[in-house]
Amino acid sequence: MFKSFGLGFILGAGVGLAAAFLPTDDEKRCLKDDVKDYVDGTVNDSTTFSNNLTTFQNNLNNFSQQTPIATETLSSLQNRTEKFQNIVNTKTDELKDKISNLNEKLISLNADLKERN
C-alpha cells in the first residue's frame, strides 16, 4: 500500500512539475507564471472582499445604532410640527374673526356715511 501511495505521489509530482514548465501562448511565460498570477489575484480578491465585508459590517452596526436616534428625532419633529400647526390654525381662526368683525364695521360705517349724505 505504501508503495502505491509513494509511486502515485512521485508520479503526480512529476506531472505537476512538467506541467508547470509548459509554455503558454506567450513564449516567455510558463504555466507556473499563469498559476502564480491566478493565485495572487485570488488572494488579492479575497483580501479586498474581506476588507469590504468588514467595512459593510461596521456600517451596518453604525446604522443600527443611529436608527433609534433618528426615529426619536423624527418623532420629536412630528410632535413639534403638529403643535406649530395647531398654533397657526388658532391664530388664523382669530385673524378670520377679526377680519370678519372689521368687515362688518366697515359695512356699518359705509351705511352711516350714506345716510349722512
GROMACS .gro file of N, CA, C and O in nm:
model
  468
    1MET      N    1   0.083  -0.118   0.000
    1MET     CA    2   0.000   0.000   0.000
    1MET      C    3   0.088   0.126   0.000
    1MET      O    4   0.060   0.219  -0.074
    2PHE      N    5   0.191   0.129   0.085
    2PHE     CA    6   0.280   0.244   0.090
    2PHE      C    7   0.352   0.263  -0.043
    2PHE      O    8   0.375   0.375  -0.084
    3LYS      N    9   0.384   0.150  -0.110
    3LYS     CA   10   0.450   0.158  -0.240
    3LYS      C   11   0.360   0.228  -0.342
    3LYS      O   12   0.406   0.313  -0.416
    4SER      N   13   0.234   0.192  -0.343
    4SER     CA   14   0.139   0.251  -0.438
    4SER      C   15   0.122   0.400  -0.411
    4SER      O   16   0.120   0.481  -0.503
    5PHE      N   17   0.112   0.432  -0.283
    5PHE     CA   18   0.098   0.573  -0.248
    5PHE      C   19   0.222   0.652  -0.287
    5PHE      O   20   0.213   0.759  -0.347
    6GLY      N   21   0.338   0.600  -0.255
    6GLY     CA   22   0.464   0.667  -0.288
    6GLY      C   23   0.481   0.682  -0.438
    6GLY      O   24   0.523   0.787  -0.487
    7LEU      N   25   0.450   0.576  -0.513
    7LEU     CA   26   0.462   0.580  -0.658
    7LEU      C   27   0.364   0.683  -0.715
    7LEU      O   28   0.400   0.762  -0.802
    8GLY      N   29   0.242   0.686  -0.664
    8GLY     CA   30   0.142   0.783  -0.710
    8GLY      C   31   0.184   0.926  -0.677
    8GLY      O   32   0.166   1.018  -0.757
    9PHE      N   33   0.241   0.942  -0.558
    9PHE     CA   34   0.286   1.074  -0.516
    9PHE      C   35   0.398   1.124  -0.607
    9PHE      O   36   0.397   1.238  -0.654
   10ILE      N   37   0.495   1.039  -0.633
   10ILE     CA   38   0.609   1.077  -0.718
   10ILE      C   39   0.561   1.104  -0.861
   10ILE      O   40   0.601   1.202  -0.924
   11LEU      N   41   0.473   1.018  -0.913
   11LEU     CA   42   0.421   1.036  -1.047
   11LEU      C   43   0.341   1.167  -1.057
   11LEU      O   44   0.359   1.244  -1.153
   12GLY      N   45   0.258   1.196  -0.957
   12GLY     CA   46   0.180   1.321  -0.956
   12GLY      C   47   0.269   1.443  -0.947
   12GLY      O   48   0.246   1.544  -1.015
   13ALA      N   49   0.373   1.436  -0.864
   13ALA     CA   50   0.466   1.548  -0.851
   13ALA      C   51   0.539   1.570  -0.982
   13ALA      O   52   0.561   1.685  -1.025
   14GLY      N   53   0.577   1.464  -1.049
   14GLY     CA   54   0.647   1.476  -1.177
   14GLY      C   55   0.559   1.539  -1.283
   14GLY      O   56   0.602   1.627  -1.358
   15VAL      N   57   0.433   1.494  -1.290
   15VAL     CA   58   0.341   1.551  -1.388
   15VAL      C   59   0.316   1.699  -1.357
   15VAL      O   60   0.315   1.783  -1.446
   16GLY      N   61   0.299   1.732  -1.230
   16GLY     CA   62   0.278   1.871  -1.190
   16GLY      C   63   0.397   1.958  -1.223
   16GLY      O   64   0.382   2.070  -1.272
   17LEU      N   65   0.518   1.906  -1.200
   17LEU     CA   66   0.641   1.980  -1.230
   17LEU      C   67   0.653   2.002  -1.380
   17LEU      O   68   0.687   2.112  -1.425
   18ALA      N   69   0.624   1.898  -1.456
   18ALA     CA   70   0.632   1.910  -1.602
   18ALA      C   71   0.529   2.011  -1.652
   18ALA      O   72   0.558   2.094  -1.740
   19ALA      N   73   0.407   2.007  -1.597
   19ALA     CA   74   0.302   2.099  -1.640
   19ALA      C   75   0.339   2.243  -1.604
   19ALA      O   76   0.305   2.336  -1.677
   20ALA      N   77   0.409   2.261  -1.495
   20ALA     CA   78   0.446   2.395  -1.452
   20ALA      C   79   0.539   2.462  -1.551
   20ALA      O   80   0.541   2.584  -1.563
   21PHE      N   81   0.615   2.385  -1.622
   21PHE     CA   82   0.710   2.443  -1.716
   21PHE      C   83   0.662   2.439  -1.860
   21PHE      O   84   0.737   2.473  -1.951
   22LEU      N   85   0.537   2.399  -1.881
   22LEU     CA   86   0.482   2.400  -2.017
   22LEU      C   87   0.469   2.545  -2.063
   22LEU      O   88   0.426   2.632  -1.987
   23PRO      N   89   0.504   2.572  -2.185
   23PRO     CA   90   0.491   2.710  -2.234
   23PRO      C   91   0.343   2.744  -2.258
   23PRO      O   92   0.262   2.657  -2.285
   24THR      N   93   0.313   2.872  -2.246
   24THR     CA   94   0.177   2.919  -2.273
   24THR      C   95   0.180   2.992  -2.407
   24THR      O   96   0.276   2.979  -2.483
   25ASP      N   97   0.076   3.069  -2.437
   25ASP     CA   98   0.071   3.142  -2.563
   25ASP      C   99   0.189   3.238  -2.575
   25ASP      O  100   0.243   3.258  -2.682
   26ASP      N  101   0.227   3.297  -2.464
   26ASP     CA  102   0.343   3.386  -2.460
   26ASP      C  103   0.465   3.300  -2.436
   26ASP      O  104   0.476   3.231  -2.335
   27GLU      N  105   0.561   3.302  -2.526
   27GLU     CA  106   0.676   3.211  -2.519
   27GLU      C  107   0.763   3.237  -2.396
   27GLU      O  108   0.835   3.148  -2.352
   28LYS      N  109   0.760   3.358  -2.342
   28LYS     CA  110   0.847   3.390  -2.229
   28LYS      C  111   0.785   3.348  -2.095
   28LYS      O  112   0.851   3.351  -1.993
   29ARG      N  113   0.662   3.310  -2.097
   29ARG     CA  114   0.594   3.272  -1.974
   29ARG      C  115   0.569   3.123  -1.972
   29ARG      O  116   0.552   3.060  -2.075
   30CYS      N  117   0.563   3.069  -1.851
   30CYS     CA  118   0.531   2.928  -1.833
   30CYS      C  119   0.398   2.918  -1.760
   30CYS      O  120   0.346   3.016  -1.707
   31LEU      N  121   0.344   2.799  -1.758
   31LEU     CA  122   0.217   2.776  -1.691
   31LEU      C  123   0.225   2.814  -1.544
   31LEU      O  124   0.129   2.869  -1.488
   32LYS      N  125   0.340   2.793  -1.483
   32LYS     CA  126   0.354   2.827  -1.341
   32LYS      C  127   0.337   2.976  -1.318
   32LYS      O  128   0.285   3.019  -1.216
   33ASP      N  129   0.380   3.058  -1.416
   33ASP     CA  130   0.363   3.203  -1.402
   33ASP      C  131   0.214   3.239  -1.405
   33ASP      O  132   0.168   3.323  -1.328
   34ASP      N  133   0.139   3.174  -1.496
   34ASP     CA  134  -0.005   3.199  -1.503
   34ASP      C  135  -0.074   3.154  -1.375
   34ASP      O  136  -0.163   3.222  -1.323
   35VAL      N  137  -0.033   3.038  -1.323
   35VAL     CA  138  -0.092   2.986  -1.199
   35VAL      C  139  -0.059   3.081  -1.084
   35VAL      O  140  -0.145   3.114  -1.001
   36LYS      N  141   0.065   3.129  -1.078
   36LYS     CA  142   0.106   3.222  -0.973
   36LYS      C  143   0.023   3.351  -0.981
   36LYS      O  144  -0.026   3.401  -0.879
   37ASP      N  145   0.007   3.404  -1.103
   37ASP     CA  146  -0.074   3.525  -1.119
   37ASP      C  147  -0.218   3.501  -1.075
   37ASP      O  148  -0.281   3.586  -1.012
   38TYR      N  149  -0.271   3.384  -1.110
   38TYR     CA  150  -0.408   3.350  -1.072
   38TYR      C  151  -0.422   3.342  -0.920
   38TYR      O  152  -0.516   3.396  -0.862
   39VAL      N  153  -0.327   3.276  -0.857
   39VAL     CA  154  -0.329   3.261  -0.711
   39VAL      C  155  -0.314   3.398  -0.645
   39VAL      O  156  -0.387   3.431  -0.550
   40ASP      N  157  -0.220   3.479  -0.695
   40ASP     CA  158  -0.202   3.614  -0.639
   40ASP      C  159  -0.330   3.697  -0.654
   40ASP      O  160  -0.370   3.768  -0.562
   41GLY      N  161  -0.392   3.689  -0.770
   41GLY     CA  162  -0.517   3.762  -0.793
   41GLY      C  163  -0.627   3.715  -0.700
   41GLY      O  164  -0.704   3.795  -0.647
   42THR      N  165  -0.634   3.584  -0.679
   42THR     CA  166  -0.736   3.528  -0.589
   42THR      C  167  -0.712   3.575  -0.446
   42THR      O  168  -0.807   3.611  -0.375
   43VAL      N  169  -0.586   3.577  -0.404
   43VAL     CA  170  -0.553   3.624  -0.269
   43VAL      C  171  -0.591   3.772  -0.255
   43VAL      O  172  -0.651   3.813  -0.155
   44ASN      N  173  -0.557   3.852  -0.357
   44ASN     CA  174  -0.592   3.995  -0.352
   44ASN      C  175  -0.743   4.014  -0.349
   44ASN      O  176  -0.794   4.098  -0.274
   45ASP      N  177  -0.814   3.938  -0.431
   45ASP     CA  178  -0.960   3.949  -0.433
   45ASP      C  179  -1.021   3.910  -0.299
   45ASP      O  180  -1.115   3.974  -0.250
   46SER      N  181  -0.969   3.804  -0.238
   46SER     CA  182  -1.024   3.761  -0.109
   46SER      C  183  -0.992   3.863   0.000
   46SER      O  184  -1.074   3.888   0.088
   47THR      N  185  -0.874   3.927  -0.008
   47THR     CA  186  -0.839   4.031   0.089
   47THR      C  187  -0.931   4.151   0.073
   47THR      O  188  -0.983   4.206   0.171
   48THR      N  189  -0.954   4.191  -0.052
   48THR     CA  190  -1.044   4.303  -0.080
   48THR      C  191  -1.185   4.271  -0.032
   48THR      O  192  -1.252   4.354   0.030
   49PHE      N  193  -1.231   4.149  -0.060
   49PHE     CA  194  -1.364   4.108  -0.016
   49PHE      C  195  -1.374   4.112   0.136
   49PHE      O  196  -1.472   4.161   0.192
   50SER      N  197  -1.271   4.062   0.203
   50SER     CA  198  -1.271   4.061   0.350
   50SER      C  199  -1.277   4.203   0.405
   50SER      O  200  -1.353   4.232   0.499
   51ASN      N  201  -1.197   4.293   0.346
   51ASN     CA  202  -1.198   4.433   0.391
   51ASN      C  203  -1.333   4.498   0.366
   51ASN      O  204  -1.385   4.571   0.452
   52ASN      N  205  -1.392   4.473   0.249
   52ASN     CA  206  -1.522   4.530   0.218
   52ASN      C  207  -1.631   4.474   0.309
   52ASN      O  208  -1.722   4.546   0.350
   53LEU      N  209  -1.620   4.345   0.342
   53LEU     CA  210  -1.717   4.284   0.432
   53LEU      C  211  -1.708   4.347   0.571
   53LEU      O  212  -1.809   4.376   0.634
   54THR      N  213  -1.585   4.369   0.618
   54THR     CA  214  -1.566   4.433   0.748
   54THR      C  215  -1.623   4.574   0.748
   54THR      O  216  -1.691   4.615   0.843
   55THR      N  217  -1.597   4.649   0.641
   55THR     CA  218  -1.650   4.784   0.629
   55THR      C  219  -1.802   4.782   0.628
   55THR      O  220  -1.868   4.864   0.694
   56PHE      N  221  -1.860   4.688   0.554
   56PHE     CA  222  -2.006   4.675   0.548
   56PHE      C  223  -2.063   4.644   0.687
   56PHE      O  224  -2.163   4.704   0.728
   57GLN      N  225  -1.999   4.553   0.759
   57GLN     CA  226  -2.047   4.518   0.893
   57GLN      C  227  -2.038   4.637   0.987
   57GLN      O  228  -2.130   4.661   1.067
   58ASN      N  229  -1.929   4.713   0.978
   58ASN     CA  230  -1.915   4.833   1.062
   58ASN      C  231  -2.024   4.935   1.029
   58ASN      O  232  -2.084   4.995   1.119
   59ASN      N  233  -2.049   4.955   0.899
   59ASN     CA  234  -2.153   5.049   0.859
   59ASN      C  235  -2.291   5.003   0.903
   59ASN      O  236  -2.375   5.083   0.944
   60LEU      N  237  -2.314   4.874   0.894
   60LEU     CA  238  -2.443   4.819   0.939
   60LEU      C  239  -2.460   4.839   1.089
   60LEU      O  240  -2.569   4.876   1.135
   61ASN      N  241  -2.354   4.817   1.166
   61ASN     CA  242  -2.360   4.840   1.311
   61ASN      C  243  -2.387   4.987   1.341
   61ASN      O  244  -2.468   5.020   1.429
   62ASN      N  245  -2.319   5.078   1.270
   62ASN     CA  246  -2.341   5.221   1.291
   62ASN      C  247  -2.484   5.259   1.256
   62ASN      O  248  -2.548   5.337   1.327
   63PHE      N  249  -2.535   5.203   1.147
   63PHE     CA  250  -2.673   5.230   1.108
   63PHE      C  251  -2.770   5.182   1.216
   63PHE      O  252  -2.864   5.251   1.251
   64SER      N  253  -2.744   5.063   1.267
   64SER     CA  254  -2.831   5.007   1.372
   64SER      C  255  -2.828   5.094   1.498
   64SER      O  256  -2.930   5.111   1.565
   65GLN      N  257  -2.712   5.150   1.528
   65GLN     CA  258  -2.701   5.235   1.646
   65GLN      C  259  -2.770   5.369   1.624
   65GLN      O  260  -2.824   5.427   1.718
   66GLN      N  261  -2.768   5.420   1.501
   66GLN     CA  262  -2.825   5.551   1.473
   66GLN      C  263  -2.975   5.547   1.449
   66GLN      O  264  -3.042   5.649   1.461
   67THR      N  265  -3.029   5.430   1.416
   67THR     CA  266  -3.171   5.420   1.385
   67THR      C  267  -3.261   5.467   1.500
   67THR      O  268  -3.354   5.545   1.477
   68PRO      N  269  -3.238   5.424   1.625
   68PRO     CA  270  -3.325   5.473   1.733
   68PRO      C  271  -3.315   5.625   1.752
   68PRO      O  272  -3.417   5.690   1.778
   69ILE      N  273  -3.197   5.681   1.733
   69ILE     CA  274  -3.181   5.826   1.748
   69ILE      C  275  -3.259   5.897   1.639
   69ILE      O  276  -3.329   5.996   1.664
   70ALA      N  277  -3.249   5.846   1.516
   70ALA     CA  278  -3.322   5.908   1.404
   70ALA      C  279  -3.472   5.896   1.425
   70ALA      O  280  -3.547   5.991   1.399
   71THR      N  281  -3.517   5.781   1.473
   71THR     CA  282  -3.660   5.762   1.498
   71THR      C  283  -3.710   5.860   1.605
   71THR      O  284  -3.816   5.920   1.590
   72GLU      N  285  -3.633   5.876   1.710
   72GLU     CA  286  -3.670   5.969   1.817
   72GLU      C  287  -3.673   6.113   1.765
   72GLU      O  288  -3.765   6.190   1.797
   73THR      N  289  -3.575   6.148   1.684
   73THR     CA  290  -3.570   6.284   1.627
   73THR      C  291  -3.689   6.309   1.537
   73THR      O  292  -3.752   6.416   1.544
   74LEU      N  293  -3.723   6.212   1.452
   74LEU     CA  294  -3.838   6.228   1.364
   74LEU      C  295  -3.968   6.240   1.443
   74LEU      O  296  -4.056   6.321   1.408
   75SER      N  297  -3.980   6.162   1.548
   75SER     CA  298  -4.099   6.170   1.632
   75SER      C  299  -4.110   6.307   1.698
   75SER      O  300  -4.218   6.367   1.702
   76SER      N  301  -3.997   6.358   1.746
   76SER     CA  302  -3.996   6.490   1.809
   76SER      C  303  -4.033   6.598   1.707
   76SER      O  304  -4.111   6.690   1.738
   77LEU      N  305  -3.979   6.586   1.586
   77LEU     CA  306  -4.012   6.684   1.482
   77LEU      C  307  -4.161   6.678   1.446
   77LEU      O  308  -4.224   6.782   1.425
   78GLN      N  309  -4.216   6.559   1.441
   78GLN     CA  310  -4.358   6.544   1.411
   78GLN      C  311  -4.443   6.611   1.519
   78GLN      O  312  -4.538   6.683   1.489
   79ASN      N  313  -4.407   6.588   1.645
   79ASN     CA  314  -4.482   6.649   1.756
   79ASN      C  315  -4.473   6.802   1.751
   79ASN      O  316  -4.574   6.871   1.769
   80ARG      N  317  -4.354   6.853   1.726
   80ARG     CA  318  -4.336   6.998   1.719
   80ARG      C  319  -4.413   7.057   1.601
   80ARG      O  320  -4.471   7.166   1.612
   81THR      N  321  -4.412   6.985   1.489
   81THR     CA  322  -4.485   7.032   1.372
   81THR      C  323  -4.635   7.036   1.399
   81THR      O  324  -4.705   7.132   1.361
   82GLU      N  325  -4.687   6.934   1.466
   82GLU     CA  326  -4.829   6.932   1.500
   82GLU      C  327  -4.865   7.046   1.594
   82GLU      O  328  -4.968   7.112   1.578
   83LYS      N  329  -4.780   7.073   1.694
   83LYS     CA  330  -4.805   7.184   1.787
   83LYS      C  331  -4.803   7.317   1.712
   83LYS      O  332  -4.889   7.403   1.732
   84PHE      N  333  -4.705   7.335   1.623
   84PHE     CA  334  -4.696   7.458   1.544
   84PHE      C  335  -4.819   7.474   1.456
   84PHE      O  336  -4.876   7.584   1.446
   85GLN      N  337  -4.861   7.364   1.395
   85GLN     CA  338  -4.980   7.368   1.309
   85GLN      C  339  -5.103   7.407   1.389
   85GLN      O  340  -5.186   7.487   1.342
   86ASN      N  341  -5.118   7.355   1.510
   86ASN     CA  342  -5.231   7.392   1.596
   86ASN      C  343  -5.228   7.540   1.631
   86ASN      O  344  -5.331   7.608   1.631
   87ILE      N  345  -5.109   7.592   1.663
   87ILE     CA  346  -5.095   7.735   1.696
   87ILE      C  347  -5.131   7.820   1.575
   87ILE      O  348  -5.204   7.919   1.586
   88VAL      N  349  -5.080   7.782   1.457
   88VAL     CA  350  -5.108   7.857   1.335
   88VAL      C  351  -5.258   7.854   1.305
   88VAL      O  352  -5.317   7.957   1.268
   89ASN      N  353  -5.321   7.737   1.321
   89ASN     CA  354  -5.465   7.727   1.296
   89ASN      C  355  -5.544   7.817   1.390
   89ASN      O  356  -5.640   7.883   1.349
   90THR      N  357  -5.504   7.820   1.517
   90THR     CA  358  -5.572   7.904   1.615
   90THR      C  359  -5.556   8.051   1.578
   90THR      O  360  -5.653   8.128   1.578
   91LYS      N  361  -5.435   8.092   1.545
   91LYS     CA  362  -5.410   8.232   1.508
   91LYS      C  363  -5.484   8.268   1.380
   91LYS      O  364  -5.538   8.378   1.367
   92THR      N  365  -5.488   8.175   1.285
   92THR     CA  366  -5.560   8.200   1.159
   92THR      C  367  -5.708   8.219   1.186
   92THR      O  368  -5.772   8.310   1.129
   93ASP      N  369  -5.765   8.135   1.272
   93ASP     CA  370  -5.907   8.149   1.307
   93ASP      C  371  -5.933   8.284   1.375
   93ASP      O  372  -6.034   8.351   1.347
   94GLU      N  373  -5.842   8.325   1.464
   94GLU     CA  374  -5.856   8.455   1.532
   94GLU      C  375  -5.851   8.569   1.430
   94GLU      O  376  -5.930   8.664   1.438
   95LEU      N  377  -5.759   8.559   1.335
   95LEU     CA  378  -5.747   8.663   1.233
   95LEU      C  379  -5.872   8.668   1.144
   95LEU      O  380  -5.920   8.776   1.109
   96LYS      N  381  -5.927   8.551   1.111
   96LYS     CA  382  -6.050   8.548   1.032
   96LYS      C  383  -6.163   8.617   1.107
   96LYS      O  384  -6.241   8.693   1.047
   97ASP      N  385  -6.173   8.590   1.237
   97ASP     CA  386  -6.278   8.655   1.318
   97ASP      C  387  -6.258   8.806   1.320
   97ASP      O  388  -6.355   8.882   1.306
   98LYS      N  389  -6.137   8.850   1.338
   98LYS     CA  390  -6.108   8.994   1.343
   98LYS      C  391  -6.138   9.060   1.208
   98LYS      O  392  -6.193   9.170   1.202
   99ILE      N  393  -6.102   8.992   1.099
   99ILE     CA  394  -6.129   9.047   0.966
   99ILE      C  395  -6.280   9.053   0.943
   99ILE      O  396  -6.331   9.152   0.888
  100SER      N  397  -6.349   8.950   0.986
  100SER     CA  398  -6.495   8.950   0.972
  100SER      C  399  -6.558   9.065   1.050
  100SER      O  400  -6.646   9.136   0.999
  101ASN      N  401  -6.510   9.084   1.174
  101ASN     CA  402  -6.560   9.196   1.256
  101ASN      C  403  -6.527   9.330   1.191
  101ASN      O  404  -6.610   9.422   1.189
  102LEU      N  405  -6.407   9.343   1.140
  102LEU     CA  406  -6.365   9.466   1.075
  102LEU      C  407  -6.450   9.492   0.950
  102LEU      O  408  -6.492   9.605   0.924
  103ASN      N  409  -6.478   9.387   0.876
  103ASN     CA  410  -6.561   9.399   0.756
  103ASN      C  411  -6.702   9.445   0.794
  103ASN      O  412  -6.760   9.533   0.728
  104GLU      N  413  -6.757   9.387   0.901
  104GLU     CA  414  -6.890   9.430   0.948
  104GLU      C  415  -6.889   9.576   0.989
  104GLU      O  416  -6.983   9.652   0.959
  105LYS      N  417  -6.786   9.621   1.056
  105LYS     CA  418  -6.775   9.761   1.098
  105LYS      C  419  -6.763   9.853   0.977
  105LYS      O  420  -6.823   9.961   0.974
  106LEU      N  421  -6.687   9.809   0.876
  106LEU     CA  422  -6.673   9.889   0.755
  106LEU      C  423  -6.806   9.901   0.681
  106LEU      O  424  -6.843  10.009   0.632
  107ILE      N  425  -6.879   9.793   0.677
  107ILE     CA  426  -7.011   9.796   0.613
  107ILE      C  427  -7.104   9.891   0.691
  107ILE      O  428  -7.177   9.973   0.633
  108SER      N  429  -7.096   9.884   0.824
  108SER     CA  430  -7.179   9.970   0.908
  108SER      C  431  -7.139  10.117   0.889
  108SER      O  432  -7.225  10.205   0.877
  109LEU      N  433  -7.010  10.145   0.884
  109LEU     CA  434  -6.962  10.282   0.864
  109LEU      C  435  -7.004  10.334   0.727
  109LEU      O  436  -7.043  10.450   0.711
  110ASN      N  437  -6.994  10.246   0.628
  110ASN     CA  438  -7.032  10.284   0.492
  110ASN      C  439  -7.181  10.319   0.488
  110ASN      O  440  -7.223  10.417   0.424
  111ALA      N  441  -7.261  10.238   0.558
  111ALA     CA  442  -7.406  10.265   0.562
  111ALA      C  443  -7.433  10.397   0.633
  111ALA      O  444  -7.519  10.476   0.590
  112ASP      N  445  -7.361  10.425   0.744
  112ASP     CA  446  -7.377  10.551   0.817
  112ASP      C  447  -7.339  10.670   0.728
  112ASP      O  448  -7.406  10.773   0.731
  113LEU      N  449  -7.234  10.657   0.653
  113LEU     CA  450  -7.189  10.766   0.564
  113LEU      C  451  -7.293  10.793   0.455
  113LEU      O  452  -7.319  10.905   0.417
  114LYS      N  453  -7.353  10.686   0.405
  114LYS     CA  454  -7.455  10.702   0.300
  114LYS      C  455  -7.578  10.772   0.357
  114LYS      O  456  -7.641  10.853   0.290
  115GLU      N  457  -7.612  10.744   0.482
  115GLU     CA  458  -7.728  10.807   0.545
  115GLU      C  459  -7.703  10.955   0.569
  115GLU      O  460  -7.793  11.038   0.559
  116ARG      N  461  -7.585  10.995   0.601
  116ARG     CA  462  -7.549  11.134   0.629
  116ARG      C  463  -7.544  11.215   0.499
  116ARG      O  464  -7.565  11.336   0.503
  117ASN      N  465  -7.514  11.151   0.392
  117ASN     CA  466  -7.503  11.225   0.266
  117ASN      C  467  -7.634  11.236   0.204
  117ASN      O  468  -7.721  11.256   0.162
   0.00000   0.00000   0.00000
